[in-house]
Structure formats: C-alpha cells, structure tokens
GROMACS .gro file of C-alpha atoms in nm:
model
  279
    1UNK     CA    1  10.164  11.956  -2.395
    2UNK     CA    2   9.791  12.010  -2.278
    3UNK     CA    3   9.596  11.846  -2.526
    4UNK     CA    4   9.485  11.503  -2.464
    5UNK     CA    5   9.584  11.417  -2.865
    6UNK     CA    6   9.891  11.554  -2.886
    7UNK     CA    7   9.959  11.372  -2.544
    8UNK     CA    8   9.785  10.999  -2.695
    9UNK     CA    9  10.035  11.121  -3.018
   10UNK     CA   10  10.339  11.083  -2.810
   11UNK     CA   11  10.236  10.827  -2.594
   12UNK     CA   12  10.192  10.568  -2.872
   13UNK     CA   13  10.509  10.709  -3.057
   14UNK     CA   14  10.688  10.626  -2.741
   15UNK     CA   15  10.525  10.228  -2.687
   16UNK     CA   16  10.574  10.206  -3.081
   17UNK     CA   17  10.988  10.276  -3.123
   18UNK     CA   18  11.057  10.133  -2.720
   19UNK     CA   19  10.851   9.779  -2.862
   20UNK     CA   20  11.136   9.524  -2.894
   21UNK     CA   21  11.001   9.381  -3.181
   22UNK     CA   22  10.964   9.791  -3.382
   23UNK     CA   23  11.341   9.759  -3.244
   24UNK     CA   24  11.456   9.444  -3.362
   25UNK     CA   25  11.268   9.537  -3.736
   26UNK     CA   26  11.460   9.866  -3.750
   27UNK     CA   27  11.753   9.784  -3.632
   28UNK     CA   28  11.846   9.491  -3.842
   29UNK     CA   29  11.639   9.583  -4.172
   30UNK     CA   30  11.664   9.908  -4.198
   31UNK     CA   31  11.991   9.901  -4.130
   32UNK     CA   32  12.050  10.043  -3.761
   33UNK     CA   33  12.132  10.385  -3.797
   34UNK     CA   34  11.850  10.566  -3.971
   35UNK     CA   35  11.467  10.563  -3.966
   36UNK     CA   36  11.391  10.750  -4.306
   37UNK     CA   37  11.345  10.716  -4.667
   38UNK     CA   38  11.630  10.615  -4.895
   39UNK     CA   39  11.773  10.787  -5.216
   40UNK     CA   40  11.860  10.523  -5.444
   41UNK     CA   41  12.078  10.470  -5.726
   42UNK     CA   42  11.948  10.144  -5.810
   43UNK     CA   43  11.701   9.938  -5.732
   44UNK     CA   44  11.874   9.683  -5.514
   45UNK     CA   45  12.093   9.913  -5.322
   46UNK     CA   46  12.115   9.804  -4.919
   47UNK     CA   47  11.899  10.010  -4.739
   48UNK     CA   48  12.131  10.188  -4.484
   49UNK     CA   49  12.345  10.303  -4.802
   50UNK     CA   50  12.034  10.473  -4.913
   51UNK     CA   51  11.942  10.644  -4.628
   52UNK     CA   52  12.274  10.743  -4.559
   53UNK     CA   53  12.249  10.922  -4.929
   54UNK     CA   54  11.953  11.073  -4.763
   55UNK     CA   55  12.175  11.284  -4.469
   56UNK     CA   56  12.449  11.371  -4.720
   57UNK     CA   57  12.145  11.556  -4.970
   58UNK     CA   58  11.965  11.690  -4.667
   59UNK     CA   59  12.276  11.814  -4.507
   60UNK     CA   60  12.363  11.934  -4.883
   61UNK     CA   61  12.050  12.211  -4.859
   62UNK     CA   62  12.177  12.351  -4.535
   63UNK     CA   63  12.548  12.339  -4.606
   64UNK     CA   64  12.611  12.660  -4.532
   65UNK     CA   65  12.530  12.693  -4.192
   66UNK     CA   66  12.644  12.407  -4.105
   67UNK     CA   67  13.004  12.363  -3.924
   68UNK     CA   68  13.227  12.392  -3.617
   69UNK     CA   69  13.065  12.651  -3.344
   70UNK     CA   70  12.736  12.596  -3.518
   71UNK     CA   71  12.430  12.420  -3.383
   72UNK     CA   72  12.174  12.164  -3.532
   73UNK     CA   73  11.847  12.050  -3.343
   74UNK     CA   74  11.775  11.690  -3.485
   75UNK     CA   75  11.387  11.652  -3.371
   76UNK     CA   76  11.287  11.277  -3.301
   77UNK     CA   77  11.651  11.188  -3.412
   78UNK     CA   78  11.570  10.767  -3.378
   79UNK     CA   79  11.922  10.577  -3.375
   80UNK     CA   80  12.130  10.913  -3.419
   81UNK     CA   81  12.253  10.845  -3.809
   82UNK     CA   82  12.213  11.200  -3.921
   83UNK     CA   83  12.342  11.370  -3.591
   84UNK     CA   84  12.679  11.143  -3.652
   85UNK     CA   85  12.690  11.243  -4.037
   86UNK     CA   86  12.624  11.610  -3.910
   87UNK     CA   87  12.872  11.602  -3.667
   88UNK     CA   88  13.159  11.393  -3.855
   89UNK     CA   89  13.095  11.561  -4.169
   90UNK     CA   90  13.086  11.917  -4.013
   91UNK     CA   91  13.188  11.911  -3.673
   92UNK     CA   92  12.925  12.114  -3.557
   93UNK     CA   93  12.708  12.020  -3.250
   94UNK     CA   94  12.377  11.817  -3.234
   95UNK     CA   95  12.071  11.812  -2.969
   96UNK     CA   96  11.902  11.512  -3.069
   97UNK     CA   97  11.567  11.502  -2.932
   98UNK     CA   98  11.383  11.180  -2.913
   99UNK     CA   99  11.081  11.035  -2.750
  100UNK     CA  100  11.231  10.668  -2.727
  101UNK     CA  101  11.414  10.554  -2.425
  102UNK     CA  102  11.565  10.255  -2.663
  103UNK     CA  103  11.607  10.462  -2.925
  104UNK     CA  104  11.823  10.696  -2.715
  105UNK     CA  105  12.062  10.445  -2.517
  106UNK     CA  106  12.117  10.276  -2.865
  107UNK     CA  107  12.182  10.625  -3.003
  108UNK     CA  108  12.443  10.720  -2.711
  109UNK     CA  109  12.612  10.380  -2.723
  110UNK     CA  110  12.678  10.451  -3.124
  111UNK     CA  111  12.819  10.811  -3.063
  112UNK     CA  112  13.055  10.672  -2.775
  113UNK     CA  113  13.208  10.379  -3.070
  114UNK     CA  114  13.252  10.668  -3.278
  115UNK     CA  115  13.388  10.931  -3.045
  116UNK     CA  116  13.152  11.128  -3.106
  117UNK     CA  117  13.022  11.152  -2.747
  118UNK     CA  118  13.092  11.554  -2.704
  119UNK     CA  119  12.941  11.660  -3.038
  120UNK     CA  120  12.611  11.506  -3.020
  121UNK     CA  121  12.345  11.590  -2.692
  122UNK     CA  122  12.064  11.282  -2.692
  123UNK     CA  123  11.790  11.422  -2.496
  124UNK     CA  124  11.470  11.243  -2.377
  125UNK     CA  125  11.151  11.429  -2.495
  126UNK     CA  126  10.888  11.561  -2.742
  127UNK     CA  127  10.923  11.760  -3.041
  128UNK     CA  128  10.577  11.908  -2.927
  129UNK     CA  129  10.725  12.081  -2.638
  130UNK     CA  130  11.122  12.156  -2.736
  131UNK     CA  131  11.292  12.199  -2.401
  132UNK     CA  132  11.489  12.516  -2.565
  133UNK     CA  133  11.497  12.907  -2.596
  134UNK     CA  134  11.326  13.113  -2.895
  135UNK     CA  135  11.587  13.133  -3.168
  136UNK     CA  136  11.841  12.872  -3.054
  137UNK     CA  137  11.982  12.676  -3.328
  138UNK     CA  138  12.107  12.774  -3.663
  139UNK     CA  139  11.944  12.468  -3.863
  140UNK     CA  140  11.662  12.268  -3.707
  141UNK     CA  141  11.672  11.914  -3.875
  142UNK     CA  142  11.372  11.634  -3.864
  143UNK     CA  143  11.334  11.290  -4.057
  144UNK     CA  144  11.000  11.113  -4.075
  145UNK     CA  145  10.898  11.236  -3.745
  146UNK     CA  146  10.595  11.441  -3.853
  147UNK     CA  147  10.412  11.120  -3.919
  148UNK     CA  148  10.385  11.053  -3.557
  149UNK     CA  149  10.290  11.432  -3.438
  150UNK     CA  150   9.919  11.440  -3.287
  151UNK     CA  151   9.928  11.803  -3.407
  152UNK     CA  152  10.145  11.813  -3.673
  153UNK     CA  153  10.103  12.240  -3.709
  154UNK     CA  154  10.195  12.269  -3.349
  155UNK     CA  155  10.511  12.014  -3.390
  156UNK     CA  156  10.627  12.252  -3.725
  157UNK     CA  157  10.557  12.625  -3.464
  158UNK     CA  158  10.757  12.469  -3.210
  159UNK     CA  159  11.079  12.408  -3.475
  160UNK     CA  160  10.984  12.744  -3.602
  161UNK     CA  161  11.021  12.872  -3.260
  162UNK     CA  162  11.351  12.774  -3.217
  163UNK     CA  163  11.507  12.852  -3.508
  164UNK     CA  164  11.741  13.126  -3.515
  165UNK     CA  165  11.721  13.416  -3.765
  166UNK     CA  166  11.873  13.325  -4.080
  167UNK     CA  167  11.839  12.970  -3.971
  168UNK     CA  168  11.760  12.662  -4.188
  169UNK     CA  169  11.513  12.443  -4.123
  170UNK     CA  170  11.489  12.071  -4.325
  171UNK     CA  171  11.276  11.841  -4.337
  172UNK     CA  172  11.187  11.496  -4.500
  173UNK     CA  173  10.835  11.290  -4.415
  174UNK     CA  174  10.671  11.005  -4.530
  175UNK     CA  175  10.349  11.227  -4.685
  176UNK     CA  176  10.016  11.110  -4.851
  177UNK     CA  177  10.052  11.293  -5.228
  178UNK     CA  178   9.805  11.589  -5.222
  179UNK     CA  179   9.540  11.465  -5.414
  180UNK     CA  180   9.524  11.096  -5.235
  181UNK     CA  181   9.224  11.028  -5.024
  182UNK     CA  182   9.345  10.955  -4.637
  183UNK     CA  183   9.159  10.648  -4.652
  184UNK     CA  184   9.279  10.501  -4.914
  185UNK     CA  185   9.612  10.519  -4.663
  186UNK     CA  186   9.459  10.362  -4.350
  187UNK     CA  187   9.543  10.028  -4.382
  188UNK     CA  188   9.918  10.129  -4.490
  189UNK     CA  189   9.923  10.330  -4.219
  190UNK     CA  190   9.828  10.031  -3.912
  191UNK     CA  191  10.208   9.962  -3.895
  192UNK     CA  192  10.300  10.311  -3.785
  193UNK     CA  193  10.018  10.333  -3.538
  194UNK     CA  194   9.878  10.649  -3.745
  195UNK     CA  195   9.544  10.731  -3.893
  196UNK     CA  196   9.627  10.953  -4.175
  197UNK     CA  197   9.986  11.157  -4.296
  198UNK     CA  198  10.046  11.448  -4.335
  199UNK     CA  199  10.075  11.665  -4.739
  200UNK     CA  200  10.324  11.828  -4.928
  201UNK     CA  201  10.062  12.114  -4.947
  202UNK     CA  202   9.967  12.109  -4.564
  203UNK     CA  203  10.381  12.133  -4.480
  204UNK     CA  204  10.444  12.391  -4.708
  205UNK     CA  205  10.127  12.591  -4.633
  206UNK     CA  206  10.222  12.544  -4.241
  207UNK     CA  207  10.574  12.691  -4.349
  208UNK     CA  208  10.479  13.006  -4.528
  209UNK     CA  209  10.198  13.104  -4.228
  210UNK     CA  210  10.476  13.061  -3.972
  211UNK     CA  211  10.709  13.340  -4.193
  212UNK     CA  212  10.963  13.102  -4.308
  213UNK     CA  213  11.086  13.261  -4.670
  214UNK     CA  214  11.242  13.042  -4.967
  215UNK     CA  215  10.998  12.740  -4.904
  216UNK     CA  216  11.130  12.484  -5.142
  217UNK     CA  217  10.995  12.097  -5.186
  218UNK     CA  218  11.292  11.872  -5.356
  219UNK     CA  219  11.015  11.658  -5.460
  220UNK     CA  220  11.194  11.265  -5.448
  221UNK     CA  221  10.894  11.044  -5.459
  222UNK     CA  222  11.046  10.820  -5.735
  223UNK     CA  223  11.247  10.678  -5.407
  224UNK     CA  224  11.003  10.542  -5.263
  225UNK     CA  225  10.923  10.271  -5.476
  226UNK     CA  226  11.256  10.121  -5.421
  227UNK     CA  227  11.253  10.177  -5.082
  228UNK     CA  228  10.970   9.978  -5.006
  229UNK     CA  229  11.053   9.717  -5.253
  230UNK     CA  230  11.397   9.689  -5.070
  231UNK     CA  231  11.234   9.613  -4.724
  232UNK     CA  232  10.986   9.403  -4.864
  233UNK     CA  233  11.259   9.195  -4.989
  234UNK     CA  234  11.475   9.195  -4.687
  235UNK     CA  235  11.137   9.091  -4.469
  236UNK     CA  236  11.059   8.794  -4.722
  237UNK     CA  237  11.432   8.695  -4.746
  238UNK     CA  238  11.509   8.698  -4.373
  239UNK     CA  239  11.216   8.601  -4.238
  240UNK     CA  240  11.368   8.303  -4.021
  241UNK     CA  241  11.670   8.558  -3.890
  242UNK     CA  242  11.411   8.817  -3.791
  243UNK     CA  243  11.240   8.567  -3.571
  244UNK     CA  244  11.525   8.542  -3.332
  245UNK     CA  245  11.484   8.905  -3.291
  246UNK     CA  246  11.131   8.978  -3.345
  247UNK     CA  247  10.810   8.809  -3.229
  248UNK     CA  248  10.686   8.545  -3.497
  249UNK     CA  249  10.321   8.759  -3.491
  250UNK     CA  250  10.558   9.089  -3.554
  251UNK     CA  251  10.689   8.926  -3.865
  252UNK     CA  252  10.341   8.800  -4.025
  253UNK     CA  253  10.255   9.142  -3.967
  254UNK     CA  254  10.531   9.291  -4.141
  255UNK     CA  255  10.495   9.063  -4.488
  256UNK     CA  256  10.139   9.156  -4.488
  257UNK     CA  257  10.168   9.532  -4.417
  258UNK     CA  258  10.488   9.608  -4.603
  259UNK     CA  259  10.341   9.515  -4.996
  260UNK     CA  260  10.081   9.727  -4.913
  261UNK     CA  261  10.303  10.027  -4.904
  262UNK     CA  262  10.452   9.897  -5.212
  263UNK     CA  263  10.122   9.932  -5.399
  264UNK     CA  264  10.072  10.272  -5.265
  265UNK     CA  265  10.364  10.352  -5.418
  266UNK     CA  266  10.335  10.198  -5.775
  267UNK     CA  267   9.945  10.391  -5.780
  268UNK     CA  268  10.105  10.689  -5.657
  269UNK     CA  269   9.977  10.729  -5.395
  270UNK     CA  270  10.225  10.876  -5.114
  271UNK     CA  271  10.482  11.194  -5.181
  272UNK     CA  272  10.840  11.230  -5.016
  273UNK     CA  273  11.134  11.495  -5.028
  274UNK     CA  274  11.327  11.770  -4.917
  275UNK     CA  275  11.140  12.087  -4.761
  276UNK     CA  276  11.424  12.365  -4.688
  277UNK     CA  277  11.364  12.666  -4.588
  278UNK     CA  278  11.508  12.976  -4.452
  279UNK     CA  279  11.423  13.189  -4.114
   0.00000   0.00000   0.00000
C-alpha cells in the first residue's frame, strides 16, 4: 500500500467511521447493524429492515456456495450485519475486514450477544492490501466500501486475487449513474469525505479485464429514493435525540447534506445494485 492516494484513501476512511459523531449517525439512524443501501417495500419502511432485505438478496446471488465448511471474505464489513446474516443464515465462516477500530469492537461485541463469536473473524485492515493467500475464499462479499477506495481498480484486483476458482464475488456501491457528470456529485459527496464515485460501467469493465465470467448488474436504483428519503426523515424527526449522541455542528451538517442526496436521486442522478459474478 505504496501509493500516497491509496494511503490518504484509507487514512480518511479510517478518521471518517472511528469519528464519534459518523458513529453516533450510523449507529442510531441507520439502524446499527448495516452501512448500505436498503431494498424497500414501501416507502416508510425502517431503515435497518431495508438493509437487512439487502443481505438476504445479496446472499440470494451467491446461495450456492454459501454454507457450513465454506468461506466468505466480507471487505470493509462496518458493524458486521451481513457477516451475522451470512453466518446465521448459512453457517459458514466470515473474515470481516475493516479499517475502523470502532467499527470493529462494536462489530465483535454484536457477534459475542449473538453467539456468533467462532463463525465470524473481525480483522483490522485495508481492503487495498487483503492480508490473505491467492484463491482463498469461495465468495468475496463488499457493501458500499468502494466509495471510499483511493484506487478503486486496485481495491476490485485485490478481491479478485483472493477469490477462489469457481468463487463468487458480490458487490453493492453507492455509484454515480454512467452518464452523470462527477461534479454535479461533489457537494453530495462532502459527507463521505469523497471527491467523485465510482460507475456501473467502470465496475463492470474492471470485472471483465480481471477474467471474472457471468458479470451481471441487478440494477436497484429505484431504492434509493426511499432510502434517502427515510434518513432524511429520521435526521429531521430526531434531531434533538441525535444531539445527545452527535455534535450539534454534526447534525446541521447532516439536514443540509442529506436532501441533497435526495435530489440526486429524484434527477437521477446516482445508480445502485447487485454486481455478481463468477471466478
């Protein structure tokens, strides 16, 4: 992990999800347990039921090679809500790799209340530089963690890398649709710490150069508009609460930055799905 982006990449990524007040935000609007995209069946759903919908479809595409004896590599796994539905669901076993020192005792401290301890590995580190042999796990799993990625084609060579043959690889990202001009995005974009996201077309170009075969996008994007709207709400409705757990500047911030995804979203702006693809 040589290069002084990729390095800057993980570095903020790190001071980003180990801030108390990104904490406090995720952990009490978004529900706790997962740091990705919803799939909604109506409009005001809760938020963790959505995103919980999310690990049952993802898991859905992978099925297959997923259960006891097999092994999944969740990369930049936040509060561990897909390595417990992976593990639960299919008793197979989970390295969850994530950057986030908070993030991971959080993500421990959830797998111990649900005896899940044994199944599921939390290891500190960077999905830039996987700490793992060529060809080690059967499915290699990531959720809105290419957003963060200083060199997003290295990040998707490195899961290639350790994907065995006839392995799955999934993946879901928060993505600017292909024909949207980045700049359109930055200001969206200041709450993550990001300049830009990554494409729908860049992913599943990357993909198909690294060899992977059956390259499919479950394009979802009609989810995000709820999504957004759904934290949007929550922020507005609880702003009071969230000021015992996050800074009073954190929370202006939020009620200004999170319509502006919402617009993105009603001028179609941003993409988000399923890749799945096979080894």
């Amino acid at each position: 992990m040589g290069d002084d982006t990729t390095v800057h990449a993980a570095n903020t990524a790190r001071a980003y999800y180990n801030s108390a007040d990104v904490d406090g935000f995720y952990s009490s609007v978004w529900g706790g347990e997962d740091i990705h995209t919803g799939i909604y069946e109506h409009p005001g759903e809760p938020v963790l039921r959505a995103t919980q919908r999310t690990d049952a479809q993802v898991a859905a595409r992978v099925a297959d090679l997923l259960g006891p004896g097999r092994t999944v590599l969740d990369l930049g796994s936040g509060y561990g809500g897909a390595a417990r539905h992976l593990a639960r669901t299919y008793g197979c076993r989970v390295v969850a790799l994530n950057i986030s020192d908070v993030q991971n005792r959080r993500h421990r401290e959830l797998n111990a209340r649900h005896g899940l301890g044994t199944l599921i590995d939390v290891v500190a580190g960077s999905f830039h530089d996987i700490p793992a042999p060529d060809g080690r796990f059967d499915v290699v799993w990531t959720q809105e963690a290419l957003v963060h990625s200083g060199d997003r084609a290295h990040m998707l060579a490195e899961a290639v890398r350790v994907l065995a043959p006839g392995g799955g690889l999934v993946l879901t990202d928060v993505m600017a649709a292909d024909d949207t001009h980045q700049d359109a995005l930055r200001p969206v974009c200041e709450r993550l710490h990001v300049t830009d996201l990554a494409t729908p077309g860049f992913v599943r170009e990357q993909l198909t150069g690294l060899g992977l075969g059956q390259v499919h996008f479950d394009d979802l994007s009609e989810n995000l508009l709820p999504h957004y709207t759904r934290l949007t709400e929550e922020v507005q409705r609880r702003g009071e609460e969230l000021t015992g757990t996050v800074g009073e500047e954190y929370v202006e911030r939020l009620r200004k930055n999170m319509p502006l995804w919402v617009h993105a979203c009603e001028n179609g702006l941003l993409s988000w799905g399923i890749f799945h693809a096979r080894r």
